[in-house]
mmCIF file of C-alpha atoms in Angstrom:
data_model
loop_
_atom_site.group_PDB
_atom_site.id
_atom_site.type_symbol
_atom_site.label_atom_id
_atom_site.label_comp_id
_atom_site.label_asym_id
_atom_site.label_seq_id
_atom_site.Cartn_x
_atom_site.Cartn_y
_atom_site.Cartn_z
ATOM 1 C CA GLY A 1 132.783 116.588 138.672
ATOM 2 C CA SER A 2 131.272 113.455 140.156
ATOM 3 C CA GLY A 3 134.381 112.099 141.897
ATOM 4 C CA GLY A 4 132.410 111.218 145.021
ATOM 5 C CA GLY A 5 129.808 109.293 143.038
ATOM 6 C CA VAL A 6 132.534 107.348 141.231
ATOM 7 C CA ALA A 7 134.216 106.409 144.539
ATOM 8 C CA ALA A 8 130.884 105.239 146.003
ATOM 9 C CA ALA A 9 130.054 103.190 142.883
ATOM 10 C CA LEU A 10 133.476 101.510 142.888
ATOM 11 C CA VAL A 11 133.198 100.614 146.584
ATOM 12 C CA SER A 12 129.750 99.125 145.880
ATOM 13 C CA SER A 13 131.147 97.005 143.065
ATOM 14 C CA LEU A 14 133.764 95.488 145.407
ATOM 15 C CA VAL A 15 130.979 94.689 147.896
ATOM 16 C CA SER A 16 128.893 93.024 145.155
ATOM 17 C CA ALA A 17 131.884 90.847 144.273
ATOM 18 C CA SER A 18 132.632 90.123 147.985
ATOM 19 C CA LEU A 19 136.152 91.261 147.154
ATOM 20 C CA ARG A 20 138.267 92.824 149.884
ATOM 21 C CA ASP A 21 141.038 93.978 147.570
ATOM 22 C CA GLU A 22 143.389 95.910 149.845
ATOM 23 C CA GLN A 23 145.169 97.786 147.068
ATOM 24 C CA ALA A 24 141.854 98.891 145.549
ATOM 25 C CA LEU A 25 140.503 99.938 148.965
ATOM 26 C CA ILE A 26 143.601 102.028 149.724
ATOM 27 C CA THR A 27 143.214 103.757 146.349
ATOM 28 C CA LEU A 28 139.472 104.316 146.879
ATOM 29 C CA SER A 29 140.111 105.702 150.349
ATOM 30 C CA GLN A 30 142.564 108.241 148.904
ATOM 31 C CA LEU A 31 140.116 109.090 146.124
ATOM 32 C CA SER A 32 137.276 109.597 148.641
ATOM 33 C CA CYS A 33 139.442 111.881 150.782
ATOM 34 C CA ASN A 34 140.541 113.989 147.810
ATOM 35 C CA VAL A 35 137.338 114.459 145.810
ATOM 36 C CA ASP A 36 135.478 117.743 145.765
ATOM 37 C CA PRO A 37 133.247 117.485 148.887
ATOM 38 C CA SER A 38 130.291 118.890 146.950
ATOM 39 C CA THR A 39 130.251 115.651 144.885
ATOM 40 C CA LEU A 40 129.648 113.478 147.975
ATOM 41 C CA ASP A 41 126.183 113.697 149.522
ATOM 42 C CA ALA A 42 125.022 111.771 152.616
ATOM 43 C CA ARG A 43 124.022 108.791 150.498
ATOM 44 C CA GLY A 44 127.454 108.622 148.857
ATOM 45 C CA VAL A 45 129.243 108.894 152.204
ATOM 46 C CA ALA A 46 126.949 106.211 153.675
ATOM 47 C CA THR A 47 127.661 103.921 150.712
ATOM 48 C CA ILE A 48 131.432 104.255 151.173
ATOM 49 C CA LEU A 49 131.284 103.763 154.963
ATOM 50 C CA LEU A 50 128.986 100.771 154.516
ATOM 51 C CA GLY A 51 131.211 99.200 151.851
ATOM 52 C CA PHE A 52 134.346 99.431 153.983
ATOM 53 C CA ALA A 53 132.333 98.008 156.917
ATOM 54 C CA VAL A 54 130.880 95.068 154.946
ATOM 55 C CA LEU A 55 134.360 94.193 153.660
ATOM 56 C CA ASN A 56 135.654 94.571 157.238
ATOM 57 C CA TYR A 57 138.423 96.981 156.270
ATOM 58 C CA ARG A 58 139.347 99.565 158.901
ATOM 59 C CA ASP A 59 140.536 102.961 157.762
ATOM 60 C CA PRO A 60 140.366 105.518 160.610
ATOM 61 C CA ALA A 61 141.597 108.409 158.428
ATOM 62 C CA LEU A 62 138.813 107.783 155.896
ATOM 63 C CA VAL A 63 136.152 107.519 158.625
ATOM 64 C CA SER A 64 137.385 110.774 160.155
ATOM 65 C CA HIS A 65 137.273 112.572 156.791
ATOM 66 C CA LEU A 66 133.781 111.260 155.989
ATOM 67 C CA SER A 67 132.600 112.296 159.487
ATOM 68 C CA THR A 68 133.634 115.857 158.683
ATOM 69 C CA LEU A 69 131.607 115.762 155.461
ATOM 70 C CA LEU A 70 128.557 114.292 157.216
ATOM 71 C CA SER A 71 128.657 116.848 160.011
ATOM 72 C CA ARG A 72 127.951 119.519 157.355
ATOM 73 C CA VAL A 73 124.917 117.711 155.930
ATOM 74 C CA PRO A 74 121.563 118.905 157.329
ATOM 75 C CA ILE A 75 119.768 116.033 159.087
ATOM 76 C CA ASP A 76 116.668 116.694 156.947
ATOM 77 C CA ALA A 77 118.657 115.921 153.812
ATOM 78 C CA VAL A 78 119.490 112.370 154.980
ATOM 79 C CA SER A 79 117.384 109.346 154.025
ATOM 80 C CA PRO A 80 116.407 106.744 156.659
ATOM 81 C CA GLN A 81 118.445 104.178 154.666
ATOM 82 C CA ALA A 82 121.604 106.322 154.760
ATOM 83 C CA ALA A 83 121.104 106.929 158.494
ATOM 84 C CA SER A 84 120.817 103.211 159.318
ATOM 85 C CA ASN A 85 123.766 102.358 157.029
ATOM 86 C CA VAL A 86 125.988 104.878 158.823
ATOM 87 C CA ALA A 87 124.820 103.680 162.262
ATOM 88 C CA TRP A 88 125.626 100.050 161.393
ATOM 89 C CA SER A 89 129.011 101.029 159.929
ATOM 90 C CA CYS A 90 129.892 102.873 163.157
ATOM 91 C CA ALA A 91 129.295 99.640 165.076
ATOM 92 C CA VAL A 92 131.449 97.564 162.696
ATOM 93 C CA HIS A 93 134.264 100.144 162.706
ATOM 94 C CA GLU A 94 133.900 100.671 166.494
ATOM 95 C CA VAL A 95 133.688 104.437 166.016
ATOM 96 C CA VAL A 96 134.233 106.561 169.143
ATOM 97 C CA ASP A 97 134.286 110.031 167.522
ATOM 98 C CA PRO A 98 131.539 112.002 169.382
ATOM 99 C CA ARG A 99 130.975 114.168 166.302
ATOM 100 C CA LEU A 100 129.970 111.203 164.134
ATOM 101 C CA LEU A 101 128.060 109.450 166.937
ATOM 102 C CA ALA A 102 126.117 112.661 167.691
ATOM 103 C CA TRP A 103 125.257 112.940 163.993
ATOM 104 C CA VAL A 104 123.969 109.351 164.025
ATOM 105 C CA TRP A 105 121.848 109.913 167.161
ATOM 106 C CA ARG A 106 120.321 113.070 165.694
ATOM 107 C CA CYS A 107 119.523 111.228 162.451
ATOM 108 C CA LEU A 108 117.945 108.356 164.356
ATOM 109 C CA ASP A 109 115.757 110.774 166.325
ATOM 110 C CA LYS A 110 114.561 112.199 163.037
ATOM 111 C CA HIS A 111 114.195 109.014 160.987
ATOM 112 C CA ILE A 112 113.624 106.007 163.236
ATOM 113 C CA GLY A 113 109.846 106.310 162.814
ATOM 114 C CA GLY A 114 110.116 105.757 159.064
ATOM 115 C CA MET A 115 112.639 102.919 159.044
ATOM 116 C CA PRO A 116 111.760 99.467 157.680
ATOM 117 C CA VAL A 117 112.644 96.289 159.598
ATOM 118 C CA SER A 118 115.998 96.031 157.783
ATOM 119 C CA GLY A 119 117.003 99.529 158.940
ATOM 120 C CA LEU A 120 115.846 98.929 162.516
ATOM 121 C CA SER A 121 117.923 95.708 162.540
ATOM 122 C CA GLN A 122 121.013 97.693 161.597
ATOM 123 C CA VAL A 123 120.255 100.242 164.313
ATOM 124 C CA HIS A 124 119.920 97.403 166.851
ATOM 125 C CA GLN A 125 123.557 96.440 166.277
ATOM 126 C CA PHE A 126 124.581 100.083 166.683
ATOM 127 C CA LEU A 127 122.657 100.317 169.983
ATOM 128 C CA LEU A 128 124.205 97.020 171.128
ATOM 129 C CA TYR A 129 127.661 98.407 170.290
ATOM 130 C CA CYS A 130 126.897 101.516 172.361
ATOM 131 C CA ARG A 131 125.576 99.414 175.247
ATOM 132 C CA ILE A 132 128.652 97.157 175.311
ATOM 133 C CA HIS A 133 130.982 100.172 175.331
ATOM 134 C CA ASN A 134 128.893 102.217 177.722
ATOM 135 C CA ILE A 135 128.345 104.952 175.141
ATOM 136 C CA THR A 136 125.125 106.764 176.074
ATOM 137 C CA LYS A 137 123.157 109.096 173.885
ATOM 138 C CA ALA A 138 123.066 111.675 176.700
ATOM 139 C CA ASP A 139 126.879 111.638 177.050
ATOM 140 C CA ILE A 140 127.400 111.923 173.309
ATOM 141 C CA LEU A 141 124.952 114.790 172.819
ATOM 142 C CA THR A 142 126.232 116.562 175.932
ATOM 143 C CA SER A 143 129.796 116.432 174.621
ATOM 144 C CA TYR A 144 128.619 117.383 171.128
ATOM 145 C CA TYR A 145 126.652 120.432 172.271
ATOM 146 C CA ASP A 146 129.317 121.080 174.901
ATOM 147 C CA GLN A 147 126.756 121.668 177.640
ATOM 148 C CA ASP A 148 124.729 119.572 180.070
ATOM 149 C CA LEU A 149 121.287 118.621 178.863
ATOM 150 C CA SER A 150 118.506 119.490 181.302
ATOM 151 C CA GLY A 151 117.217 116.730 183.598
ATOM 152 C CA GLU A 152 113.722 116.884 182.106
ATOM 153 C CA LEU A 153 115.080 116.426 178.609
ATOM 154 C CA LEU A 154 117.227 113.497 179.742
ATOM 155 C CA SER A 155 114.289 111.628 181.285
ATOM 156 C CA GLN A 156 112.373 112.054 178.009
ATOM 157 C CA VAL A 157 115.437 110.756 176.187
ATOM 158 C CA SER A 158 115.736 107.613 178.329
ATOM 159 C CA ASP A 159 112.019 106.680 178.194
ATOM 160 C CA ARG A 160 111.969 107.001 174.444
ATOM 161 C CA GLU A 161 115.277 105.123 174.110
ATOM 162 C CA GLU A 162 113.869 102.032 175.805
ATOM 163 C CA LEU A 163 110.960 101.931 173.373
ATOM 164 C CA ILE A 164 113.305 102.368 170.426
ATOM 165 C CA GLU A 165 115.709 99.711 171.718
ATOM 166 C CA ARG A 166 112.879 97.210 172.066
ATOM 167 C CA ARG A 167 111.578 97.954 168.569
ATOM 168 C CA CYS A 168 115.046 97.552 167.077
ATOM 169 C CA LEU A 169 115.688 94.320 169.002
ATOM 170 C CA ASP A 170 112.356 92.870 167.827
ATOM 171 C CA SER A 171 113.187 93.800 164.217
ATOM 172 C CA PHE A 172 116.634 92.231 164.523
ATOM 173 C CA VAL A 173 115.203 88.977 165.905
ATOM 174 C CA LEU A 174 112.558 88.978 163.162
ATOM 175 C CA SER A 175 115.275 89.398 160.502
ATOM 176 C CA ALA A 176 117.394 86.660 162.089
ATOM 177 C CA ARG A 177 114.393 84.288 162.056
ATOM 178 C CA SER A 178 113.539 85.023 158.435
ATOM 179 C CA GLU A 179 117.170 84.560 157.336
ATOM 180 C CA ARG A 180 117.532 81.205 159.050
ATOM 181 C CA ARG A 181 117.541 78.323 156.690
ATOM 182 C CA GLU A 182 116.762 74.934 158.111
ATOM 183 C CA GLY A 183 120.201 74.219 159.592
ATOM 184 C CA SER A 184 122.535 73.360 156.736
ATOM 185 C CA HIS A 185 123.901 69.856 156.119
ATOM 186 C CA LEU A 186 127.234 71.142 157.437
ATOM 187 C CA GLN A 187 125.581 72.410 160.623
ATOM 188 C CA ARG A 188 123.907 69.038 161.212
ATOM 189 C CA GLU A 189 127.280 67.313 160.808
ATOM 190 C CA VAL A 190 128.993 69.678 163.254
ATOM 191 C CA ALA A 191 126.143 69.192 165.766
ATOM 192 C CA SER A 192 126.454 65.432 165.502
ATOM 193 C CA VAL A 193 130.239 65.536 166.065
ATOM 194 C CA LEU A 194 129.807 67.986 168.964
ATOM 195 C CA LYS A 195 127.453 65.513 170.684
ATOM 196 C CA ASP A 196 130.118 62.806 170.295
ATOM 197 C CA VAL A 197 133.124 64.742 171.592
ATOM 198 C CA ALA A 198 131.585 67.002 174.254
ATOM 199 C CA GLY A 199 131.754 64.384 177.017
ATOM 200 C CA GLU A 200 135.514 63.959 176.558
ATOM 201 C CA ILE A 201 136.167 67.686 176.706
ATOM 202 C CA PHE A 202 133.644 68.778 179.328
ATOM 203 C CA GLU A 203 133.681 66.243 182.182
ATOM 204 C CA ASP A 204 130.247 67.284 183.457
ATOM 205 C CA LEU A 205 128.605 66.435 180.111
ATOM 206 C CA LYS A 206 129.848 62.827 180.009
ATOM 207 C CA GLY A 207 126.878 60.518 179.570
ATOM 208 C CA VAL A 208 124.327 63.368 179.688
ATOM 209 C CA PRO A 209 121.823 63.270 176.778
ATOM 210 C CA ALA A 210 122.508 66.081 174.292
ATOM 211 C CA GLU A 211 118.968 67.489 174.512
ATOM 212 C CA GLU A 212 119.761 68.451 178.101
ATOM 213 C CA TRP A 213 122.797 70.601 177.270
ATOM 214 C CA LEU A 214 122.661 71.536 173.575
ATOM 215 C CA ARG A 215 120.396 74.083 171.902
ATOM 216 C CA GLN A 216 120.284 74.493 168.134
ATOM 217 C CA GLU A 217 119.203 77.641 166.274
ATOM 218 C CA HIS A 218 118.918 79.368 169.654
ATOM 219 C CA ILE A 219 117.886 83.037 169.776
ATOM 220 C CA ASP A 220 119.565 84.960 172.581
ATOM 221 C CA ARG A 221 117.091 87.518 173.926
ATOM 222 C CA GLY A 222 119.779 89.753 175.421
ATOM 223 C CA SER A 223 121.669 90.410 172.193
ATOM 224 C CA GLY A 224 119.096 89.291 169.619
ATOM 225 C CA TYR A 225 121.715 87.091 167.951
ATOM 226 C CA SER A 226 120.866 83.585 166.837
ATOM 227 C CA PHE A 227 123.392 80.862 167.665
ATOM 228 C CA ASP A 228 123.799 77.837 165.380
ATOM 229 C CA LEU A 229 124.782 75.599 168.309
ATOM 230 C CA TYR A 230 124.717 76.700 171.937
ATOM 231 C CA VAL A 231 125.778 75.077 175.203
ATOM 232 C CA PRO A 232 124.147 77.445 177.748
ATOM 233 C CA ASP A 233 125.890 76.033 180.843
ATOM 234 C CA ARG A 234 129.285 76.843 179.342
ATOM 235 C CA GLY A 235 128.300 80.048 177.535
ATOM 236 C CA LEU A 236 129.654 78.287 174.434
ATOM 237 C CA VAL A 237 128.491 79.356 170.978
ATOM 238 C CA VAL A 238 129.524 77.247 167.971
ATOM 239 C CA GLU A 239 128.971 79.077 164.692
ATOM 240 C CA VAL A 240 129.008 77.079 161.467
ATOM 241 C CA ASP A 241 130.077 79.713 158.954
ATOM 242 C CA GLY A 242 129.089 79.123 155.325
ATOM 243 C CA PRO A 243 130.319 81.063 152.258
ATOM 244 C CA SER A 244 128.040 84.081 152.923
ATOM 245 C CA HIS A 245 130.027 84.855 156.106
ATOM 246 C CA PHE A 246 133.258 85.556 154.232
ATOM 247 C CA VAL A 247 134.839 87.866 151.692
ATOM 248 C CA THR A 248 137.852 87.162 149.512
ATOM 249 C CA SER A 249 140.796 89.180 150.818
ATOM 250 C CA VAL A 250 143.424 90.029 148.231
ATOM 251 C CA THR A 251 146.792 91.277 149.446
ATOM 252 C CA ILE A 252 150.072 91.801 147.650
ATOM 253 C CA SER A 253 152.870 90.237 149.694
ATOM 254 C CA LYS A 254 155.720 92.691 150.336
ATOM 255 C CA GLU A 255 158.533 90.193 149.657
ATOM 256 C CA GLU A 256 157.611 88.542 146.363
ATOM 257 C CA GLY A 257 155.049 91.076 145.203
ATOM 258 C CA MET A 258 152.732 88.071 144.815
ATOM 259 C CA ARG A 259 148.952 88.354 144.915
ATOM 260 C CA GLN A 260 147.600 86.360 147.853
ATOM 261 C CA GLU A 261 143.950 85.429 148.265
ATOM 262 C CA ARG A 262 142.272 84.099 151.394
ATOM 263 C CA GLU A 263 138.799 83.978 152.893
ATOM 264 C CA THR A 264 138.292 86.397 155.800
ATOM 265 C CA PRO A 265 135.137 87.141 157.842
ATOM 266 C CA ASN A 266 132.950 89.943 156.485
ATOM 267 C CA GLY A 267 132.017 92.874 158.720
ATOM 268 C CA LYS A 268 128.763 91.304 159.888
ATOM 269 C CA THR A 269 130.431 88.040 160.939
ATOM 270 C CA ALA A 270 133.428 89.739 162.578
ATOM 271 C CA MET A 271 131.141 92.074 164.541
ATOM 272 C CA LYS A 272 128.900 89.222 165.725
ATOM 273 C CA ARG A 273 131.886 87.234 167.025
ATOM 274 C CA ARG A 274 133.374 90.310 168.670
ATOM 275 C CA GLN A 275 130.131 91.438 170.318
ATOM 276 C CA LEU A 276 129.365 87.947 171.633
ATOM 277 C CA ARG A 277 132.850 87.714 173.179
ATOM 278 C CA GLN A 278 132.410 91.169 174.706
ATOM 279 C CA LEU A 279 129.121 89.919 176.194
ATOM 280 C CA GLY A 280 131.010 87.060 177.859
ATOM 281 C CA LYS A 281 130.299 84.202 175.431
ATOM 282 C CA THR A 282 132.936 81.759 174.212
ATOM 283 C CA VAL A 283 132.712 81.715 170.410
ATOM 284 C CA VAL A 284 134.031 78.860 168.283
ATOM 285 C CA SER A 285 133.812 79.328 164.525
ATOM 286 C CA VAL A 286 133.798 76.400 162.110
ATOM 287 C CA PRO A 287 134.484 77.836 158.618
ATOM 288 C CA TYR A 288 132.948 75.784 155.796
ATOM 289 C CA TRP A 289 136.276 75.495 153.946
ATOM 290 C CA ASP A 290 138.086 74.108 156.982
ATOM 291 C CA TRP A 291 135.720 71.274 157.949
ATOM 292 C CA PRO A 292 137.307 67.852 157.242
ATOM 293 C CA GLU A 293 135.502 65.171 155.239
ATOM 294 C CA GLN A 294 136.356 62.127 157.377
ATOM 295 C CA ARG A 295 134.401 61.559 160.587
ATOM 296 C CA ASP A 296 137.422 60.776 162.788
ATOM 297 C CA THR A 297 139.274 63.828 161.453
ATOM 298 C CA GLN A 298 136.152 65.923 162.120
ATOM 299 C CA ALA A 299 136.114 64.766 165.758
ATOM 300 C CA ALA A 300 139.806 65.619 166.226
ATOM 301 C CA TYR A 301 139.332 68.989 164.510
ATOM 302 C CA LEU A 302 136.323 70.059 166.604
ATOM 303 C CA SER A 303 137.953 68.796 169.827
ATOM 304 C CA ARG A 304 141.006 70.929 169.077
ATOM 305 C CA LEU A 305 138.878 74.049 168.448
ATOM 306 C CA LEU A 306 136.936 73.483 171.679
ATOM 307 C CA ARG A 307 140.089 72.936 173.747
ATOM 308 C CA GLU A 308 141.724 76.049 172.281
ATOM 309 C CA SER A 309 138.648 78.087 173.202
ATOM 310 C CA MET A 310 138.732 77.126 176.886
#
């Protein structure tokens, strides 16, 4: 049978519709865990992991089961695309299982040379996740092989890692630059309101021209992330999140059995916010559907968000 292929295709269709339907995801998780393992190859597993990551739905039991399947797949039988998809998904799901992380590192060693910019960008976020959580390749492989790697091997590992990290960071920045539209109308509005209210909220900015304290479309070299609006002195990042940052979450409420729909951040957006906070930034998100129409209401709204963030 092709149970695994069906599960992967159904997960992909939810991603295409930006639909985080919890009931459907629970069912698909059970289906993925119960199908004949021979019907799920590395690409199918990667598609399922990626789908759950994009929709920002955490399911540790599913990830654990899929890790077991992947650990049986020979590294040579994995495509560069599947490898980068799994790496990125590990970062979104904050995976700590050494078995899966070791599999990812071994795949990257094999495939990183043949990855396009999009794949290297995904790997950058995986490497950033590892850096933030102090997960080193040497530690992971040592625990995976259950023996200490020789010193000579480790020094080769670390030299090569730095080159790879730089290549992935450059690819990520390149992707961020190419994705940037000229700041949206909404972003220009938020910037204008921020200039008006900042002096009232941050004493030291009162009367200081905005060009001295505000950067727009700023690329942070440390993380590679681009910030819509950035106040470097305060480590404050204001993200103006348009429709592409969200998925539609559908839940069935326990009490009334009613279907409830709301917009929630997708995996990419949630991971960016989380990683920036872990790197010590203050992140304020302005969702497109929450921004008021009237100028005075906008000022009150943004002031409240800024005060809550402090």
